Protein backbone atom coordinates (compact mmCIF):
# COMPACT_ATOMS: atom_id res chain seq x y z
CA UNK A 1 0.00 0.00 0.00
CA UNK A 2 1.31 3.43 -0.98
CA UNK A 3 1.71 5.98 1.75
CA UNK A 4 0.02 9.35 1.30
CA UNK A 5 1.71 12.58 2.31
CA UNK A 6 0.30 16.10 2.34
CA UNK A 7 2.65 19.07 1.90
CA UNK A 8 1.51 22.31 3.60
CA UNK A 9 2.63 25.73 4.68
CA UNK A 10 2.77 25.87 8.47
CA UNK A 11 1.58 28.37 11.04
CA UNK A 12 4.48 29.75 13.13
CA UNK A 13 3.29 28.26 16.46
CA UNK A 14 2.83 24.79 14.94
CA UNK A 15 6.27 24.95 13.33
CA UNK A 16 8.00 25.99 16.56
CA UNK A 17 6.15 23.31 18.52
CA UNK A 18 7.28 20.60 16.08
CA UNK A 19 10.87 21.91 16.18
CA UNK A 20 10.91 21.95 20.00
CA UNK A 21 9.80 18.32 20.22
CA UNK A 22 11.90 16.91 17.39
CA UNK A 23 15.23 15.13 18.10
CA UNK A 24 16.92 17.25 15.40
CA UNK A 25 15.23 20.49 16.52
CA UNK A 26 17.58 23.47 16.66
CA UNK A 27 17.66 27.27 16.80
CA UNK A 28 18.22 27.59 13.03
CA UNK A 29 14.81 25.95 12.49
CA UNK A 30 12.72 28.41 14.54
CA UNK A 31 10.43 31.23 13.53
CA UNK A 32 12.65 33.61 15.53
CA UNK A 33 15.56 32.79 13.23
CA UNK A 34 13.22 33.09 10.24
CA UNK A 35 12.32 36.58 11.41
CA UNK A 36 16.02 37.53 11.67
CA UNK A 37 16.46 36.40 8.06
CA UNK A 38 13.35 38.31 6.94
CA UNK A 39 14.65 41.50 8.53
CA UNK A 40 17.76 41.20 6.37
CA UNK A 41 15.55 41.00 3.29
CA UNK A 42 15.40 37.24 2.78
CA UNK A 43 12.15 35.45 1.96
CA UNK A 44 11.48 32.63 4.45
CA UNK A 45 8.60 30.15 4.63
CA UNK A 46 7.87 27.21 6.93
CA UNK A 47 6.49 23.97 5.51
CA UNK A 48 5.44 20.62 6.86
CA UNK A 49 4.45 17.18 5.65
CA UNK A 50 1.58 15.21 7.16
CA UNK A 51 0.88 11.51 6.94
CA UNK A 52 -2.68 10.55 7.90
CA UNK A 53 -3.05 13.89 9.70
CA UNK A 54 0.14 13.54 11.74
CA UNK A 55 2.97 15.99 11.15
CA UNK A 56 6.01 13.89 10.20
CA UNK A 57 8.38 16.53 8.80
CA UNK A 58 8.93 20.27 8.81
CA UNK A 59 11.47 22.80 7.62
CA UNK A 60 12.14 26.48 7.27
CA UNK A 61 13.12 27.40 3.71
CA UNK A 62 15.21 30.47 2.94
CA UNK A 63 14.25 31.39 -0.63
CA UNK A 64 16.63 33.28 -2.91
CA UNK A 65 15.47 34.74 -6.22
CA UNK A 66 17.71 36.37 -8.72
CA UNK A 67 18.34 36.60 -12.40
CA UNK A 68 17.30 33.38 -14.05
CA UNK A 69 17.21 31.17 -10.98
CA UNK A 70 15.40 30.58 -7.73
CA UNK A 71 16.70 28.27 -5.05
CA UNK A 72 15.93 27.44 -1.43
CA UNK A 73 18.35 26.88 1.40
CA UNK A 74 17.67 24.81 4.52
CA UNK A 75 19.75 25.51 7.63
CA UNK A 76 20.22 22.47 9.92
CA UNK A 77 17.18 20.65 8.59
CA UNK A 78 14.81 19.36 7.43
CA UNK A 79 13.34 17.97 10.63
CA UNK A 80 12.35 14.43 9.69
CA UNK A 81 13.45 10.81 9.77
CA UNK A 82 16.14 10.93 7.09
CA UNK A 83 16.16 7.10 6.99
CA UNK A 84 12.54 7.07 5.74
CA UNK A 85 13.19 6.90 2.00
CA UNK A 86 9.56 7.40 0.94
CA UNK A 87 9.18 10.51 3.10
CA UNK A 88 12.46 12.01 1.93
CA UNK A 89 11.64 11.33 -1.73
CA UNK A 90 8.23 12.95 -1.28
CA UNK A 91 9.72 16.10 0.24
CA UNK A 92 12.22 16.49 -2.56
CA UNK A 93 9.49 16.01 -5.17
CA UNK A 94 7.00 18.49 -3.66
CA UNK A 95 9.40 21.30 -2.88
mmCIF file with all atom_site columns, C-alpha atoms in Angstrom:
data_model
loop_
_atom_site.group_PDB
_atom_site.id
_atom_site.type_symbol
_atom_site.label_atom_id
_atom_site.label_alt_id
_atom_site.label_comp_id
_atom_site.label_asym_id
_atom_site.label_entity_id
_atom_site.label_seq_id
_atom_site.pdbx_PDB_ins_code
_atom_site.Cartn_x
_atom_site.Cartn_y
_atom_site.Cartn_z
_atom_site.occupancy
_atom_site.B_iso_or_equiv
_atom_site.pdbx_formal_charge
_atom_site.auth_seq_id
_atom_site.auth_comp_id
_atom_site.auth_asym_id
_atom_site.auth_atom_id
_atom_site.pdbx_PDB_model_num
ATOM 1  C CA . UNK A 1 1  ? 0.000  0.000  0.000   1.00 0.00 ? 1  UNK A CA 1
ATOM 2  C CA . UNK A 1 2  ? 1.315  3.435  -0.976  1.00 0.00 ? 2  UNK A CA 1
ATOM 3  C CA . UNK A 1 3  ? 1.712  5.984  1.746   1.00 0.00 ? 3  UNK A CA 1
ATOM 4  C CA . UNK A 1 4  ? 0.022  9.346  1.302   1.00 0.00 ? 4  UNK A CA 1
ATOM 5  C CA . UNK A 1 5  ? 1.705  12.576 2.307   1.00 0.00 ? 5  UNK A CA 1
ATOM 6  C CA . UNK A 1 6  ? 0.299  16.102 2.344   1.00 0.00 ? 6  UNK A CA 1
ATOM 7  C CA . UNK A 1 7  ? 2.650  19.072 1.901   1.00 0.00 ? 7  UNK A CA 1
ATOM 8  C CA . UNK A 1 8  ? 1.508  22.308 3.601   1.00 0.00 ? 8  UNK A CA 1
ATOM 9  C CA . UNK A 1 9  ? 2.627  25.732 4.678   1.00 0.00 ? 9  UNK A CA 1
ATOM 10 C CA . UNK A 1 10 ? 2.768  25.866 8.469   1.00 0.00 ? 10 UNK A CA 1
ATOM 11 C CA . UNK A 1 11 ? 1.578  28.372 11.039  1.00 0.00 ? 11 UNK A CA 1
ATOM 12 C CA . UNK A 1 12 ? 4.480  29.750 13.134  1.00 0.00 ? 12 UNK A CA 1
ATOM 13 C CA . UNK A 1 13 ? 3.293  28.262 16.456  1.00 0.00 ? 13 UNK A CA 1
ATOM 14 C CA . UNK A 1 14 ? 2.835  24.787 14.942  1.00 0.00 ? 14 UNK A CA 1
ATOM 15 C CA . UNK A 1 15 ? 6.273  24.951 13.330  1.00 0.00 ? 15 UNK A CA 1
ATOM 16 C CA . UNK A 1 16 ? 8.004  25.994 16.562  1.00 0.00 ? 16 UNK A CA 1
ATOM 17 C CA . UNK A 1 17 ? 6.155  23.305 18.517  1.00 0.00 ? 17 UNK A CA 1
ATOM 18 C CA . UNK A 1 18 ? 7.280  20.599 16.079  1.00 0.00 ? 18 UNK A CA 1
ATOM 19 C CA . UNK A 1 19 ? 10.873 21.912 16.178  1.00 0.00 ? 19 UNK A CA 1
ATOM 20 C CA . UNK A 1 20 ? 10.908 21.953 19.997  1.00 0.00 ? 20 UNK A CA 1
ATOM 21 C CA . UNK A 1 21 ? 9.804  18.321 20.222  1.00 0.00 ? 21 UNK A CA 1
ATOM 22 C CA . UNK A 1 22 ? 11.902 16.908 17.388  1.00 0.00 ? 22 UNK A CA 1
ATOM 23 C CA . UNK A 1 23 ? 15.228 15.134 18.096  1.00 0.00 ? 23 UNK A CA 1
ATOM 24 C CA . UNK A 1 24 ? 16.918 17.245 15.395  1.00 0.00 ? 24 UNK A CA 1
ATOM 25 C CA . UNK A 1 25 ? 15.233 20.487 16.517  1.00 0.00 ? 25 UNK A CA 1
ATOM 26 C CA . UNK A 1 26 ? 17.585 23.467 16.660  1.00 0.00 ? 26 UNK A CA 1
ATOM 27 C CA . UNK A 1 27 ? 17.661 27.266 16.799  1.00 0.00 ? 27 UNK A CA 1
ATOM 28 C CA . UNK A 1 28 ? 18.215 27.589 13.025  1.00 0.00 ? 28 UNK A CA 1
ATOM 29 C CA . UNK A 1 29 ? 14.808 25.954 12.494  1.00 0.00 ? 29 UNK A CA 1
ATOM 30 C CA . UNK A 1 30 ? 12.724 28.411 14.538  1.00 0.00 ? 30 UNK A CA 1
ATOM 31 C CA . UNK A 1 31 ? 10.427 31.234 13.534  1.00 0.00 ? 31 UNK A CA 1
ATOM 32 C CA . UNK A 1 32 ? 12.651 33.610 15.526  1.00 0.00 ? 32 UNK A CA 1
ATOM 33 C CA . UNK A 1 33 ? 15.557 32.792 13.225  1.00 0.00 ? 33 UNK A CA 1
ATOM 34 C CA . UNK A 1 34 ? 13.222 33.090 10.238  1.00 0.00 ? 34 UNK A CA 1
ATOM 35 C CA . UNK A 1 35 ? 12.321 36.580 11.411  1.00 0.00 ? 35 UNK A CA 1
ATOM 36 C CA . UNK A 1 36 ? 16.023 37.529 11.669  1.00 0.00 ? 36 UNK A CA 1
ATOM 37 C CA . UNK A 1 37 ? 16.461 36.404 8.064   1.00 0.00 ? 37 UNK A CA 1
ATOM 38 C CA . UNK A 1 38 ? 13.347 38.306 6.935   1.00 0.00 ? 38 UNK A CA 1
ATOM 39 C CA . UNK A 1 39 ? 14.653 41.500 8.526   1.00 0.00 ? 39 UNK A CA 1
ATOM 40 C CA . UNK A 1 40 ? 17.761 41.196 6.371   1.00 0.00 ? 40 UNK A CA 1
ATOM 41 C CA . UNK A 1 41 ? 15.546 40.999 3.285   1.00 0.00 ? 41 UNK A CA 1
ATOM 42 C CA . UNK A 1 42 ? 15.398 37.241 2.784   1.00 0.00 ? 42 UNK A CA 1
ATOM 43 C CA . UNK A 1 43 ? 12.146 35.451 1.963   1.00 0.00 ? 43 UNK A CA 1
ATOM 44 C CA . UNK A 1 44 ? 11.482 32.635 4.454   1.00 0.00 ? 44 UNK A CA 1
ATOM 45 C CA . UNK A 1 45 ? 8.603  30.145 4.628   1.00 0.00 ? 45 UNK A CA 1
ATOM 46 C CA . UNK A 1 46 ? 7.869  27.211 6.930   1.00 0.00 ? 46 UNK A CA 1
ATOM 47 C CA . UNK A 1 47 ? 6.494  23.968 5.513   1.00 0.00 ? 47 UNK A CA 1
ATOM 48 C CA . UNK A 1 48 ? 5.436  20.620 6.858   1.00 0.00 ? 48 UNK A CA 1
ATOM 49 C CA . UNK A 1 49 ? 4.453  17.176 5.650   1.00 0.00 ? 49 UNK A CA 1
ATOM 50 C CA . UNK A 1 50 ? 1.582  15.207 7.163   1.00 0.00 ? 50 UNK A CA 1
ATOM 51 C CA . UNK A 1 51 ? 0.876  11.515 6.935   1.00 0.00 ? 51 UNK A CA 1
ATOM 52 C CA . UNK A 1 52 ? -2.683 10.546 7.898   1.00 0.00 ? 52 UNK A CA 1
ATOM 53 C CA . UNK A 1 53 ? -3.047 13.892 9.696   1.00 0.00 ? 53 UNK A CA 1
ATOM 54 C CA . UNK A 1 54 ? 0.143  13.543 11.745  1.00 0.00 ? 54 UNK A CA 1
ATOM 55 C CA . UNK A 1 55 ? 2.965  15.988 11.149  1.00 0.00 ? 55 UNK A CA 1
ATOM 56 C CA . UNK A 1 56 ? 6.010  13.885 10.199  1.00 0.00 ? 56 UNK A CA 1
ATOM 57 C CA . UNK A 1 57 ? 8.381  16.527 8.798   1.00 0.00 ? 57 UNK A CA 1
ATOM 58 C CA . UNK A 1 58 ? 8.932  20.268 8.809   1.00 0.00 ? 58 UNK A CA 1
ATOM 59 C CA . UNK A 1 59 ? 11.475 22.796 7.624   1.00 0.00 ? 59 UNK A CA 1
ATOM 60 C CA . UNK A 1 60 ? 12.142 26.477 7.271   1.00 0.00 ? 60 UNK A CA 1
ATOM 61 C CA . UNK A 1 61 ? 13.120 27.402 3.708   1.00 0.00 ? 61 UNK A CA 1
ATOM 62 C CA . UNK A 1 62 ? 15.207 30.473 2.937   1.00 0.00 ? 62 UNK A CA 1
ATOM 63 C CA . UNK A 1 63 ? 14.253 31.395 -0.625  1.00 0.00 ? 63 UNK A CA 1
ATOM 64 C CA . UNK A 1 64 ? 16.632 33.277 -2.915  1.00 0.00 ? 64 UNK A CA 1
ATOM 65 C CA . UNK A 1 65 ? 15.470 34.739 -6.223  1.00 0.00 ? 65 UNK A CA 1
ATOM 66 C CA . UNK A 1 66 ? 17.709 36.369 -8.721  1.00 0.00 ? 66 UNK A CA 1
ATOM 67 C CA . UNK A 1 67 ? 18.338 36.603 -12.398 1.00 0.00 ? 67 UNK A CA 1
ATOM 68 C CA . UNK A 1 68 ? 17.300 33.384 -14.054 1.00 0.00 ? 68 UNK A CA 1
ATOM 69 C CA . UNK A 1 69 ? 17.208 31.167 -10.980 1.00 0.00 ? 69 UNK A CA 1
ATOM 70 C CA . UNK A 1 70 ? 15.396 30.582 -7.732  1.00 0.00 ? 70 UNK A CA 1
ATOM 71 C CA . UNK A 1 71 ? 16.701 28.265 -5.049  1.00 0.00 ? 71 UNK A CA 1
ATOM 72 C CA . UNK A 1 72 ? 15.929 27.437 -1.430  1.00 0.00 ? 72 UNK A CA 1
ATOM 73 C CA . UNK A 1 73 ? 18.347 26.884 1.402   1.00 0.00 ? 73 UNK A CA 1
ATOM 74 C CA . UNK A 1 74 ? 17.669 24.813 4.525   1.00 0.00 ? 74 UNK A CA 1
ATOM 75 C CA . UNK A 1 75 ? 19.752 25.508 7.633   1.00 0.00 ? 75 UNK A CA 1
ATOM 76 C CA . UNK A 1 76 ? 20.224 22.471 9.917   1.00 0.00 ? 76 UNK A CA 1
ATOM 77 C CA . UNK A 1 77 ? 17.184 20.654 8.594   1.00 0.00 ? 77 UNK A CA 1
ATOM 78 C CA . UNK A 1 78 ? 14.809 19.363 7.427   1.00 0.00 ? 78 UNK A CA 1
ATOM 79 C CA . UNK A 1 79 ? 13.337 17.969 10.626  1.00 0.00 ? 79 UNK A CA 1
ATOM 80 C CA . UNK A 1 80 ? 12.352 14.425 9.690   1.00 0.00 ? 80 UNK A CA 1
ATOM 81 C CA . UNK A 1 81 ? 13.446 10.811 9.771   1.00 0.00 ? 81 UNK A CA 1
ATOM 82 C CA . UNK A 1 82 ? 16.137 10.930 7.093   1.00 0.00 ? 82 UNK A CA 1
ATOM 83 C CA . UNK A 1 83 ? 16.161 7.100  6.987   1.00 0.00 ? 83 UNK A CA 1
ATOM 84 C CA . UNK A 1 84 ? 12.537 7.071  5.745   1.00 0.00 ? 84 UNK A CA 1
ATOM 85 C CA . UNK A 1 85 ? 13.191 6.904  2.002   1.00 0.00 ? 85 UNK A CA 1
ATOM 86 C CA . UNK A 1 86 ? 9.560  7.402  0.939   1.00 0.00 ? 86 UNK A CA 1
ATOM 87 C CA . UNK A 1 87 ? 9.175  10.510 3.101   1.00 0.00 ? 87 UNK A CA 1
ATOM 88 C CA . UNK A 1 88 ? 12.458 12.014 1.934   1.00 0.00 ? 88 UNK A CA 1
ATOM 89 C CA . UNK A 1 89 ? 11.643 11.327 -1.734  1.00 0.00 ? 89 UNK A CA 1
ATOM 90 C CA . UNK A 1 90 ? 8.227  12.952 -1.284  1.00 0.00 ? 90 UNK A CA 1
ATOM 91 C CA . UNK A 1 91 ? 9.720  16.099 0.245   1.00 0.00 ? 91 UNK A CA 1
ATOM 92 C CA . UNK A 1 92 ? 12.223 16.490 -2.564  1.00 0.00 ? 92 UNK A CA 1
ATOM 93 C CA . UNK A 1 93 ? 9.495  16.008 -5.172  1.00 0.00 ? 93 UNK A CA 1
ATOM 94 C CA . UNK A 1 94 ? 6.998  18.486 -3.655  1.00 0.00 ? 94 UNK A CA 1
ATOM 95 C CA . UNK A 1 95 ? 9.397  21.301 -2.878  1.00 0.00 ? 95 UNK A CA 1
#
